[in-house]
mmCIF file of C-alpha atoms and ligand atoms in Angstrom:
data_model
loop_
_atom_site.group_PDB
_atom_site.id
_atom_site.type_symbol
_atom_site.label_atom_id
_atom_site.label_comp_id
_atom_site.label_asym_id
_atom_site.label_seq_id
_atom_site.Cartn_x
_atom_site.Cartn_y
_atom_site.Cartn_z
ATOM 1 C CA UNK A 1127 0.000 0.000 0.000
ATOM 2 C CA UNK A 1128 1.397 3.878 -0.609
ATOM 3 C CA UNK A 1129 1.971 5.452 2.454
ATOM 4 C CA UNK A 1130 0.696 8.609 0.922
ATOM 5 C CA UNK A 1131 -1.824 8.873 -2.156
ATOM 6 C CA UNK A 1132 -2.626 12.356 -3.297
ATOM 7 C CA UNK A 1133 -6.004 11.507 -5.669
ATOM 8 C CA UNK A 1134 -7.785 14.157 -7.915
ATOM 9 C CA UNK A 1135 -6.432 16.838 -5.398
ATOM 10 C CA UNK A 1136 -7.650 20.541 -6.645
ATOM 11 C CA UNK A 1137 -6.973 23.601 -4.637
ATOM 12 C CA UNK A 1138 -8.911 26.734 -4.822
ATOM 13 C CA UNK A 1139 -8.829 30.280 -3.841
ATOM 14 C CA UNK A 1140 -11.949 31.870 -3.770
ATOM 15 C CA UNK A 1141 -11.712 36.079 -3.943
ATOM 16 C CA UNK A 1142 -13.794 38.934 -5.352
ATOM 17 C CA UNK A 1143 -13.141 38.365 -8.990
ATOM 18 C CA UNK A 1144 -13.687 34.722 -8.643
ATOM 19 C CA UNK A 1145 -12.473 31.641 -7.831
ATOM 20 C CA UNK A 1146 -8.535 30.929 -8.962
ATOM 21 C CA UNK A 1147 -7.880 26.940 -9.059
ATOM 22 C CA UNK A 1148 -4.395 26.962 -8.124
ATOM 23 C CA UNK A 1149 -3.661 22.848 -7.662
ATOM 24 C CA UNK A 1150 -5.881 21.236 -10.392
ATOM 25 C CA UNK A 1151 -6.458 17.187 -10.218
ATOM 26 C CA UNK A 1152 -3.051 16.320 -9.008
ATOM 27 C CA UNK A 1153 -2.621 12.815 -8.413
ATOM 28 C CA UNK A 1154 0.391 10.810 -7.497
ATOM 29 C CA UNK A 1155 1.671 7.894 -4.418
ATOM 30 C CA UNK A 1156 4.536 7.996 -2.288
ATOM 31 C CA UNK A 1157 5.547 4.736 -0.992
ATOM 32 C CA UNK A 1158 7.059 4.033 2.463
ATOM 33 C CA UNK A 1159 10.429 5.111 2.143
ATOM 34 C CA UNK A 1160 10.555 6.744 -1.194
ATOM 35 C CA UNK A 1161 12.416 10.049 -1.887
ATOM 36 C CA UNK A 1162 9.774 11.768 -4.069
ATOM 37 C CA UNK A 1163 10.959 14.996 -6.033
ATOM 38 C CA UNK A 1164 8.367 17.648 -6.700
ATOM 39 C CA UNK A 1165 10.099 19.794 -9.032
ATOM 40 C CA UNK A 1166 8.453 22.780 -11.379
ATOM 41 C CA UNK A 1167 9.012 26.408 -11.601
ATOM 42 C CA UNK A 1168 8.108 29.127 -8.776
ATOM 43 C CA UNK A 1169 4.280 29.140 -9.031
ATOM 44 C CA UNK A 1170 3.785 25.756 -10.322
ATOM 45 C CA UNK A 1171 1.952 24.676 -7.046
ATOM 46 C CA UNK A 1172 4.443 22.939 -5.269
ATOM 47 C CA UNK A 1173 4.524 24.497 -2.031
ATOM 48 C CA UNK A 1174 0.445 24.361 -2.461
ATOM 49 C CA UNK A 1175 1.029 20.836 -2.693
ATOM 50 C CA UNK A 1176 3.260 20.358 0.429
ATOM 51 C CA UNK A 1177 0.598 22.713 2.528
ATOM 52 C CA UNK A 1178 -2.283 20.641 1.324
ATOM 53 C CA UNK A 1179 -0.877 17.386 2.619
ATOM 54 C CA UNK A 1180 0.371 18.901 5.944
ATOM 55 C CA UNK A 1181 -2.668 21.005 6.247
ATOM 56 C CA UNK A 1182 -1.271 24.137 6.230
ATOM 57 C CA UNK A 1183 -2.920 25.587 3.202
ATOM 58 C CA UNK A 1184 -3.619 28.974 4.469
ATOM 59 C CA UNK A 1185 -7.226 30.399 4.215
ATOM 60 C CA UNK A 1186 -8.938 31.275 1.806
ATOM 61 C CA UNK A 1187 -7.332 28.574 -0.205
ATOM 62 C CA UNK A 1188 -8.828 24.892 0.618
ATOM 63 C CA UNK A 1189 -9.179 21.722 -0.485
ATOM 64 C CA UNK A 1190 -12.121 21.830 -3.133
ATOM 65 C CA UNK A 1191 -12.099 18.461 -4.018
ATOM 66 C CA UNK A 1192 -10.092 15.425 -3.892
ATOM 67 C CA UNK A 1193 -8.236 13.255 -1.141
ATOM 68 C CA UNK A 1194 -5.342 12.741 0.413
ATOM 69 C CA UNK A 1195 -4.913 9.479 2.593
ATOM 70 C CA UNK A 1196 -1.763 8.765 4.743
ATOM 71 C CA UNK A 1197 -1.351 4.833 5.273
ATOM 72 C CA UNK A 1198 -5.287 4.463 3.521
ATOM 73 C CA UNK A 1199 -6.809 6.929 6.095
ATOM 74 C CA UNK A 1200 -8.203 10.236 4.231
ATOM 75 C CA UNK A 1201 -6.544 13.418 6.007
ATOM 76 C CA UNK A 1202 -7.886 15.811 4.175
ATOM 77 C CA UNK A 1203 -10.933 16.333 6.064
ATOM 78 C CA UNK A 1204 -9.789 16.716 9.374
ATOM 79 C CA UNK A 1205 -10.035 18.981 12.155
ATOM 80 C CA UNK A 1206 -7.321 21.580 12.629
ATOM 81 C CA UNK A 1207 -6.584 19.796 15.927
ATOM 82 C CA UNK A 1208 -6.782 16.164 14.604
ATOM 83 C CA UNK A 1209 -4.309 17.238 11.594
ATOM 84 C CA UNK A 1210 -2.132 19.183 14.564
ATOM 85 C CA UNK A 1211 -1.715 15.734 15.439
ATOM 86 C CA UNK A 1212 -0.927 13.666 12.241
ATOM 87 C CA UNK A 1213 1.406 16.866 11.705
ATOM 88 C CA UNK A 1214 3.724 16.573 14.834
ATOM 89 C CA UNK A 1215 3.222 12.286 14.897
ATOM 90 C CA UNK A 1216 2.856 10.857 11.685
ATOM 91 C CA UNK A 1217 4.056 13.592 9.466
ATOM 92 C CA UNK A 1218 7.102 15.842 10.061
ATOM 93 C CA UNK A 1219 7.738 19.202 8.218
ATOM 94 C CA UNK A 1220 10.438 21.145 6.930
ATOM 95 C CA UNK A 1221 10.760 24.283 5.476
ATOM 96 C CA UNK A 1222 13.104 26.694 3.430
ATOM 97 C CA UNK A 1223 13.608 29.090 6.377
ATOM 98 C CA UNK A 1224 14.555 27.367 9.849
ATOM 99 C CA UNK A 1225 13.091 29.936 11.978
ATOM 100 C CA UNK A 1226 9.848 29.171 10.850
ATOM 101 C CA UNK A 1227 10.024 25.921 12.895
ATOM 102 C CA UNK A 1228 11.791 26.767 15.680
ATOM 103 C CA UNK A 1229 10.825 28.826 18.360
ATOM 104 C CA UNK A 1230 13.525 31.380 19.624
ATOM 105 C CA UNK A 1231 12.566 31.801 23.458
ATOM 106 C CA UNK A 1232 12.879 27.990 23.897
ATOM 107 C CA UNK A 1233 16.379 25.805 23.988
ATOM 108 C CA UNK A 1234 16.214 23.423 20.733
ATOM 109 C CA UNK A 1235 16.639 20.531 23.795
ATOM 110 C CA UNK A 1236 13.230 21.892 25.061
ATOM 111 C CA UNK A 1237 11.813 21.459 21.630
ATOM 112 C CA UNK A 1238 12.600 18.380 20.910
ATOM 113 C CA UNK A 1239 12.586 16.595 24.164
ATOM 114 C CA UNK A 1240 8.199 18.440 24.355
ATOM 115 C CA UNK A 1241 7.957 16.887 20.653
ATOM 116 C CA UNK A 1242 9.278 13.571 21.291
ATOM 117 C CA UNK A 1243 7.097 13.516 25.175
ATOM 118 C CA UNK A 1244 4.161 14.854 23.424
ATOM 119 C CA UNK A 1245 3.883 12.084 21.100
ATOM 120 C CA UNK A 1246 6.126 9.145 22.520
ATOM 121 C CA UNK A 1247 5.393 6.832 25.223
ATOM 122 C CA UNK A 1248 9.168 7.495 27.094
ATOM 123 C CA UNK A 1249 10.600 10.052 30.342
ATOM 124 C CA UNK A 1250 11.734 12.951 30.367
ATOM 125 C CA UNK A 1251 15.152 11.701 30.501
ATOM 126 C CA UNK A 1252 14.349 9.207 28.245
ATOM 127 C CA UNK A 1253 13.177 12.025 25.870
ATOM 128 C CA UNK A 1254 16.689 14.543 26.143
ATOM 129 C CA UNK A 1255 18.917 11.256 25.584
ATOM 130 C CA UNK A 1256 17.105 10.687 22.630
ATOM 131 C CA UNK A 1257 17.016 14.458 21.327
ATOM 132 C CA UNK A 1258 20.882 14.595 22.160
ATOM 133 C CA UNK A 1259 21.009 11.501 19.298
ATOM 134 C CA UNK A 1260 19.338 12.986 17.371
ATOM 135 C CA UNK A 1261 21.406 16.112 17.248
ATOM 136 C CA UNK A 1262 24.412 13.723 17.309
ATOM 137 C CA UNK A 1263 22.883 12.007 13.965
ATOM 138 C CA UNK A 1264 22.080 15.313 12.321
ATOM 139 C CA UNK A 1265 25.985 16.085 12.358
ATOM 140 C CA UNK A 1266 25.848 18.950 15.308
ATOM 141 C CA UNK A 1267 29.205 18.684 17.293
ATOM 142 C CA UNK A 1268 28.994 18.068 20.897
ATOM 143 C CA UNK A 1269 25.680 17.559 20.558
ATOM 144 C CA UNK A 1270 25.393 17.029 24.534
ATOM 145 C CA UNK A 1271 26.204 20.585 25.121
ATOM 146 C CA UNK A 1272 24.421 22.347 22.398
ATOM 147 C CA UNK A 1273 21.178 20.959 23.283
ATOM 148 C CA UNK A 1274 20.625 23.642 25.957
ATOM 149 C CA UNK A 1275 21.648 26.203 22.967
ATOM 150 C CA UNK A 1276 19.146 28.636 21.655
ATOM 151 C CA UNK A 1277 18.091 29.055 17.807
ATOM 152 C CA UNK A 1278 19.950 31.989 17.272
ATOM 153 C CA UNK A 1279 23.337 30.694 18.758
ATOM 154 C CA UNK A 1280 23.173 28.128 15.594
ATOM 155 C CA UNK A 1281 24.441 29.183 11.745
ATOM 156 C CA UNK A 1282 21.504 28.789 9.561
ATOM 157 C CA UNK A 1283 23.361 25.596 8.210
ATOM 158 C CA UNK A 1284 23.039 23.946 11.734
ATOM 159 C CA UNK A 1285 20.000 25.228 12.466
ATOM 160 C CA UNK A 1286 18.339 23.367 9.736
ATOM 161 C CA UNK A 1287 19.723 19.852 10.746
ATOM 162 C CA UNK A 1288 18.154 20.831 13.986
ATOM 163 C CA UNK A 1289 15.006 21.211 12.435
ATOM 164 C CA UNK A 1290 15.859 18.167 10.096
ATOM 165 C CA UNK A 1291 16.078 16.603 14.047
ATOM 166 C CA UNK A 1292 13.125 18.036 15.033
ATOM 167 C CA UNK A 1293 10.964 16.615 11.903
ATOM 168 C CA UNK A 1294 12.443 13.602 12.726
ATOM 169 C CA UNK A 1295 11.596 13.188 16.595
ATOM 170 C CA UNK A 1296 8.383 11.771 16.859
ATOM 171 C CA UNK A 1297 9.647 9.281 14.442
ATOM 172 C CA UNK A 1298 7.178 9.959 11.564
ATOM 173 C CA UNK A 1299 6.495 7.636 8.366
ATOM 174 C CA UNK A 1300 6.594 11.001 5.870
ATOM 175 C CA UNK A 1301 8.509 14.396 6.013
ATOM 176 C CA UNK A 1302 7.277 16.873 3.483
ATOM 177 C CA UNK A 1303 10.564 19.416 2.777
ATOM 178 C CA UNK A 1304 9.849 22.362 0.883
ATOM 179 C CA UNK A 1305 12.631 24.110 -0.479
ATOM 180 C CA UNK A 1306 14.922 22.743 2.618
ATOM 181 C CA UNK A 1307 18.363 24.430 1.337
ATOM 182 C CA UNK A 1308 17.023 27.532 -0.604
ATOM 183 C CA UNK A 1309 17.642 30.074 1.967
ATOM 184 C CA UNK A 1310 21.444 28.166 2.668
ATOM 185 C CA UNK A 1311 24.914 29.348 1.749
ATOM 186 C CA UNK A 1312 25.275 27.966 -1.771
ATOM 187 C CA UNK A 1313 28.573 25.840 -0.061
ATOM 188 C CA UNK A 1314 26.687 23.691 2.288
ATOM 189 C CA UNK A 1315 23.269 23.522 0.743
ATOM 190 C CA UNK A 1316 24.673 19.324 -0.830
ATOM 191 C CA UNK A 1317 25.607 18.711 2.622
ATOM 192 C CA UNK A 1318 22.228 19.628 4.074
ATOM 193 C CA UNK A 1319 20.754 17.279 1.275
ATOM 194 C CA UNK A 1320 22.627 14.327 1.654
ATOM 195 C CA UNK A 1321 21.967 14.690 5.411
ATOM 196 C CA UNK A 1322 18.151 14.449 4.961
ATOM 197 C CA UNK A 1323 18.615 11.906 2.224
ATOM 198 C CA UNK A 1324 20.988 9.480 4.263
ATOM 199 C CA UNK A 1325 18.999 10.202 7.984
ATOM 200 C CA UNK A 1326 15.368 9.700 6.391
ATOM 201 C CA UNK A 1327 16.767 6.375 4.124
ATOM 202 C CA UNK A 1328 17.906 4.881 7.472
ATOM 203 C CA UNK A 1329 15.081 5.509 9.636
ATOM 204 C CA UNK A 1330 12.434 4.300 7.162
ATOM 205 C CA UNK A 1331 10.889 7.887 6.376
ATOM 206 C CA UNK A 1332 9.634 9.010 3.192
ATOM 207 C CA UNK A 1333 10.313 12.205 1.845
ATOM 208 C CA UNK A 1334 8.419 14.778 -0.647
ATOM 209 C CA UNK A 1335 11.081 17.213 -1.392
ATOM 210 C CA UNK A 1336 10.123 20.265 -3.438
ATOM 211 C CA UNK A 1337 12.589 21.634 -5.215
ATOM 212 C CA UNK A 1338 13.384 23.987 -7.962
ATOM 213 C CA UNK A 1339 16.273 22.235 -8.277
ATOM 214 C CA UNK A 1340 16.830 19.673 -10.560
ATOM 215 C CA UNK A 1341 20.322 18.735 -9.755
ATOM 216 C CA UNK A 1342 19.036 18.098 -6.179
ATOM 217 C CA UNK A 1343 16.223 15.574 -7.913
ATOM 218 C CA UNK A 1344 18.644 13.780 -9.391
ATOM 219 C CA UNK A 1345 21.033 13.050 -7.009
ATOM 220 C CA UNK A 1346 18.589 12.723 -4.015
ATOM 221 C CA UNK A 1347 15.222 11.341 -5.255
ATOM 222 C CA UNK A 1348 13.690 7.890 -6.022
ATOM 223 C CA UNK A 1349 10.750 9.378 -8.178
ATOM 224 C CA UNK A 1350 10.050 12.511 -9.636
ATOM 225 C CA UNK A 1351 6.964 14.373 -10.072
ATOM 226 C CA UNK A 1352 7.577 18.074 -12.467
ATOM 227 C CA UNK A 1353 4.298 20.258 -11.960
ATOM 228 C CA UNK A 1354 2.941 22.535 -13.980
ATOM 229 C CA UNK A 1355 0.588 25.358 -13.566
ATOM 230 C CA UNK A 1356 -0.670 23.891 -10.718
ATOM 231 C CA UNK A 1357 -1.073 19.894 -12.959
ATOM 232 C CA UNK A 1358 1.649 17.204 -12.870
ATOM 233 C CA UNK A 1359 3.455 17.560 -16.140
ATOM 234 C CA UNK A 1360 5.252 14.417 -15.912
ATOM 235 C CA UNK A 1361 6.095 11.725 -13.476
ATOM 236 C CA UNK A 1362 8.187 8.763 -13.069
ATOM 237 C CA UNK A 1363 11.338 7.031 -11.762
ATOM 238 C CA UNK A 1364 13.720 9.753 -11.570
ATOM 239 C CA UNK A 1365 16.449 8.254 -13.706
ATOM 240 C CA UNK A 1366 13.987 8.332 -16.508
ATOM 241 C CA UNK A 1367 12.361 10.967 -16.326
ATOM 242 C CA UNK A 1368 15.828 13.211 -16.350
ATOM 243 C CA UNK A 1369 17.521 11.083 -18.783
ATOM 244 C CA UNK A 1370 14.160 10.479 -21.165
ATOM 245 C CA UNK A 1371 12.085 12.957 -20.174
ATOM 246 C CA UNK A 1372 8.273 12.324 -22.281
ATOM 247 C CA UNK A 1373 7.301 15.819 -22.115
ATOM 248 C CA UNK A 1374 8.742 18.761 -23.326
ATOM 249 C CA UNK A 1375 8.108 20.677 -20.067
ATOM 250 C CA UNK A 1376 10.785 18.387 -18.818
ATOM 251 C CA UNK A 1377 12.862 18.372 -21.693
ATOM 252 C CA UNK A 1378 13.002 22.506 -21.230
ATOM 253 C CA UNK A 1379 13.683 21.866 -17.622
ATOM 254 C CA UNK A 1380 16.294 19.326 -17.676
ATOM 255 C CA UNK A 1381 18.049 22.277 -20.798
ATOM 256 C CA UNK A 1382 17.833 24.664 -17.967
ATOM 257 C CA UNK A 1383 20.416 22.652 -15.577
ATOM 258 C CA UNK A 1384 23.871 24.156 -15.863
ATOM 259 C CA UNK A 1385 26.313 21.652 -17.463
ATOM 260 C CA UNK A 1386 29.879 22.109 -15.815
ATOM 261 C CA UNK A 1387 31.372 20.380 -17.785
ATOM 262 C CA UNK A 1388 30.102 22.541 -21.170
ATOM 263 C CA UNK A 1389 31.101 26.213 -21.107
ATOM 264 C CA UNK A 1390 27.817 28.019 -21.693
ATOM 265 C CA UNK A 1391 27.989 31.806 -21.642
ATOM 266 C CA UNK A 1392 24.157 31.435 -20.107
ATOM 267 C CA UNK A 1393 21.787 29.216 -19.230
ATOM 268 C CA UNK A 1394 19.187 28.198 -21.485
ATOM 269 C CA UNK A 1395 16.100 28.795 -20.585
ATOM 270 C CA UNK A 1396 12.414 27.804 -21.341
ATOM 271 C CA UNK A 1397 11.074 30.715 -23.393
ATOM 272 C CA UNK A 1398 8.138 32.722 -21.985
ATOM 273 C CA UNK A 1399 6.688 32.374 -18.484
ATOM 274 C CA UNK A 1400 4.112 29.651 -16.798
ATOM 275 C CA UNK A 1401 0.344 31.746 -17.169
ATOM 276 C CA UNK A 1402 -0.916 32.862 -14.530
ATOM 277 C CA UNK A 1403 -3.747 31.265 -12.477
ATOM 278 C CA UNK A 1404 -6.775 33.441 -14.070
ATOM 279 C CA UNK A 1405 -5.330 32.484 -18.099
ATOM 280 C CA UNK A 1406 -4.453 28.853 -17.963
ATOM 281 C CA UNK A 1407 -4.746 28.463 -22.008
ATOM 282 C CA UNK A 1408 -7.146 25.782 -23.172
ATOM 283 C CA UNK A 1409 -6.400 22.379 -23.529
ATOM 284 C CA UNK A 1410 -2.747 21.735 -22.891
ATOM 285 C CA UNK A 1411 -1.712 24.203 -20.260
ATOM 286 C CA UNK A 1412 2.127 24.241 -21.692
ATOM 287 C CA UNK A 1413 0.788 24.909 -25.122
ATOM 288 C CA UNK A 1414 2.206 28.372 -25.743
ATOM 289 C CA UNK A 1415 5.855 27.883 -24.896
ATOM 290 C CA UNK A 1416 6.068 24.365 -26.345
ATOM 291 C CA UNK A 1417 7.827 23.606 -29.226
ATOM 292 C CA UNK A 1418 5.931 20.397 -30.080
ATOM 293 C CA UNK A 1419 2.675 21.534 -30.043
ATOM 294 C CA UNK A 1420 -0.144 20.802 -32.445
ATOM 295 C CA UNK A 1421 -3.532 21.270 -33.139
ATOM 296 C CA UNK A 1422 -5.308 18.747 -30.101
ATOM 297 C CA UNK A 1423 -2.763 20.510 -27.858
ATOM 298 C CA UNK A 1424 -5.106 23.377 -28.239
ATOM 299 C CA UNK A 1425 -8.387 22.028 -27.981
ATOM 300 C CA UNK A 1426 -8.063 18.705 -25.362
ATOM 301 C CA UNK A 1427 -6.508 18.755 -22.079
ATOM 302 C CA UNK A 1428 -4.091 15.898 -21.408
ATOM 303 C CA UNK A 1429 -4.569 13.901 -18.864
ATOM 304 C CA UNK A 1430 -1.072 11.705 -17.768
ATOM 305 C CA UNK A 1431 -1.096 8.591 -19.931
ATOM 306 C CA UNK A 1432 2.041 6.078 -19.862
ATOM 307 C CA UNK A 1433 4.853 7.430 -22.321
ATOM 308 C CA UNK A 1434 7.894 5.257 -22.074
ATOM 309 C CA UNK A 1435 8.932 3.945 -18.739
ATOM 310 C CA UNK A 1436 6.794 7.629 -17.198
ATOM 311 C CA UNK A 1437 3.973 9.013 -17.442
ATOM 312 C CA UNK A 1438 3.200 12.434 -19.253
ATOM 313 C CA UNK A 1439 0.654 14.441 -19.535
ATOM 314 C CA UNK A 1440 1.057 15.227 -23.401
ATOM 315 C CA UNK A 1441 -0.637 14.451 -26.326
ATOM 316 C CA UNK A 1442 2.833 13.046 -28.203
ATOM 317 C CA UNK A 1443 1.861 10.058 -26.216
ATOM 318 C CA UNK A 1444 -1.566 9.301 -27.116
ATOM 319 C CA UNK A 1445 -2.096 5.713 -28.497
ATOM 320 C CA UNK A 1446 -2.108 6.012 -31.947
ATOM 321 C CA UNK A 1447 -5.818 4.755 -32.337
ATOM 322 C CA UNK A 1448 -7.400 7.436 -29.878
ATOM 323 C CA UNK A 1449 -9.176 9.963 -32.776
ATOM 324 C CA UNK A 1450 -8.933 13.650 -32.154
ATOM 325 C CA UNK A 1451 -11.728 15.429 -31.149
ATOM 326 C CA UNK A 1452 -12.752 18.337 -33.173
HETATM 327 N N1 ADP B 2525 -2.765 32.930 -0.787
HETATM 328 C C1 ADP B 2525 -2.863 32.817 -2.117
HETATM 329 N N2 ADP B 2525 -3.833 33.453 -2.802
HETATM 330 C C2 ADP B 2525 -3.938 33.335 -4.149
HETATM 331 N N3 ADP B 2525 -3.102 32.591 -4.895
HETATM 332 C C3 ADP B 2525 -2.124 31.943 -4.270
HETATM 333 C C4 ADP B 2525 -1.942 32.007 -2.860
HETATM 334 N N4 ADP B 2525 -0.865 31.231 -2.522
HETATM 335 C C5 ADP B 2525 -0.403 30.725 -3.684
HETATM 336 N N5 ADP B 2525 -1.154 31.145 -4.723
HETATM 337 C C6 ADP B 2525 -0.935 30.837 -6.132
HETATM 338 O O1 ADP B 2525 -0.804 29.446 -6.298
HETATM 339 C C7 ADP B 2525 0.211 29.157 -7.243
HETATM 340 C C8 ADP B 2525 1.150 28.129 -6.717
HETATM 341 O O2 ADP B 2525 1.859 28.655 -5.605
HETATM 342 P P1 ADP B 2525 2.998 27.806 -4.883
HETATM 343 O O3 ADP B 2525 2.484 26.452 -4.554
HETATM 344 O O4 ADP B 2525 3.455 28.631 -3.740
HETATM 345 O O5 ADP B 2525 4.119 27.712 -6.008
HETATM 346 P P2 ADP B 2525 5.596 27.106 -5.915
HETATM 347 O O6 ADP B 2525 5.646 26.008 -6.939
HETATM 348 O O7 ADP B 2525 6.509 28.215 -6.305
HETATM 349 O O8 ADP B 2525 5.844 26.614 -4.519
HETATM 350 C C9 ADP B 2525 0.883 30.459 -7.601
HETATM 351 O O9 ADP B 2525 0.436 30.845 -8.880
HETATM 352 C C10 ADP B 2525 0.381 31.430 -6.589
HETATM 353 O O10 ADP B 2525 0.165 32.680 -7.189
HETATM 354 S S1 SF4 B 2526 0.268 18.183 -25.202
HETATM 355 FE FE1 SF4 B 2526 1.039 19.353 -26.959
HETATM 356 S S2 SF4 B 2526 1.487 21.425 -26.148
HETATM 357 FE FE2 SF4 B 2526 1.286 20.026 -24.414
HETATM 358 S S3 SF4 B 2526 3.353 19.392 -24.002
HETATM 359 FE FE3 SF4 B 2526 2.484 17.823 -25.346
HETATM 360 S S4 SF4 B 2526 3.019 18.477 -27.422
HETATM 361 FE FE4 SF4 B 2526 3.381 20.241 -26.077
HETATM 362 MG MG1 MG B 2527 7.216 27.214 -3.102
#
């Protein structure tokens, strides 16, 4: 069974001049233990994505329709207290800034040691020997002093493996990472990674890690999903989809990557920018900056169909037989 199965999932914002669908039918599993990608450009819905599962979206955004079950139990239509609890227990959370998880007043021992009480049956001293480990395993030196260390007396590169730690405590099946190195120094943003790859491989956690990043996909993540405007583009084991990527979206991605060992004078980039939420183009919502496109891109929406050993949404891959509607 997936641990996680995001079905039909569409997001809405309602407002004044109507109602913006910013996440529309996403679908995809993680299983346990997988390192899923969700990669796309800024505004593609990933973060949307993250919040949705965690239950963080923010009001007025919400779920309009669609599930989301962790281990085969639907979460998306809990309470804010119930999800509270799937959030600290069964699902830990990471995000690009660490002072959005940690509280400065409080020693990062307090933290952890009222994270791992509040949802695991040990002591108190049980609780600070297993918070110093944890620091230990998140690379902090002297881990057994530090623990009474405030947020602030930590670089921001340490200060993330303490809220890597902190994710981590209450020993959850799934950590959702959005953007976990963005804010980072460039030089130890791969250390970071590897970190959260290595710790969540050995404890048995799955990861979603959004990312703009392809470089971090591909060294880092079983699976890949690339989103959008707010759809999944393409998805699929991740040596596949970066090596023989089915849709062009990907193919335009993957061009974007910076290739050491070929001396560009710039990047290349995807011409044009993703629509905005309000003029999502008919039928294919890549249509206008693809360079494959053809007349059914314009008229049919593609749904993701196997193409190769992913699956794309993208009309190139429609069986041969299926007749185009007029
Ligand atoms: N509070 C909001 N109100 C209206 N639109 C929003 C809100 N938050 C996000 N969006 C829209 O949803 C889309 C996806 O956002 P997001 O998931 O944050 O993208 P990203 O892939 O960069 O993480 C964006 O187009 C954004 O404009
Ligand atoms: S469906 Fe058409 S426009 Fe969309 S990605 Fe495929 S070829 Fe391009
Ligand atoms: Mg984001």
């Amino acid at each position: 069974m997936s641990l996680l199965e995001v079905k039909n999932l569409v997001v809405e914002f309602p407002g004044r001049r109507g109602t913006l669908r910013a996440l529309d039918d996403i679908s995809f599993s993680i299983a346990p233990g997988e390192i899923l990608g969700v990669v796309g450009e800024s505004g593609a819905g990933k973060s949307l994505t993250g919040a949705a599962i965690i239950g963080l979206l923010e009001p007025p955004g919400r779920v309009a329709s669609g599930q989301i079950l962790l281990e085969g139990q639907r979460i998306d239509n809990l309470n804010s207290d119930q999800m509270r609890s799937i959030r600290g227990r069964r699902i830990g959370a990471i995000f690009q800034d660490p002072l959005t998880s940690l509280n400065p007043l409080y020693t990062v021992g307090r933290q952890l040691t009222e994270t791992i009480l509040a949802h695991l049956p040990v002591s108190a001293a049980e609780a600070r020997q297993r918070a110093i480990a944890l620091l230990q395993d998140t690379g902090i030196p002297a881990a057994a002093e530090r623990i009474d260390h405030y947020p602030h007396q930590f670089s921001g590169g340490m200060r993330q493996r303490v809220v890597i730690a902190l994710a981590l405590a209450a020993e959850p099946k799934l950590i959702v990472a959005d953007e976990p190195t963005t804010a980072l120094d460039v030089s130890i943003q791969a250390q970071i990674i590897t970190l959260l790859k290595n710790i969540c491989k050995s404890r048995g956690a799955a990861v979603m890690l959004i990312t703009h990043d392809m470089g971090v996909i591909a060294e880092t993540c079983d699976r890949v999903a690339v989103l959008y405007a707010g759809r999944v583009a393409e998805i699929g084991p991740v040596h596949d989809v970066i090596n023989k990527p089915s849709h062009p979206y990907t193919s335009g991605l993957m061009a974007s990557i910076p290739d050491m060992a070929v001396d560009r004078e710039r990047l290349n980039q995807i011409d044009g920018a993703m629509p905005r939420l309000n003029a999502i183009p008919k039928g294919c919502a890549y249509n206008p900056r693809c360079p494959k496109t053809f007349d059914r891109c314009m008229v049919d929406r593609p749904e993701l169909m196997p193409a190769g050993s992913t699956r794309a949404a993208c009309w190139l891959h429609a069986p041969a037989t299926t007749e185009v509607s007029a």
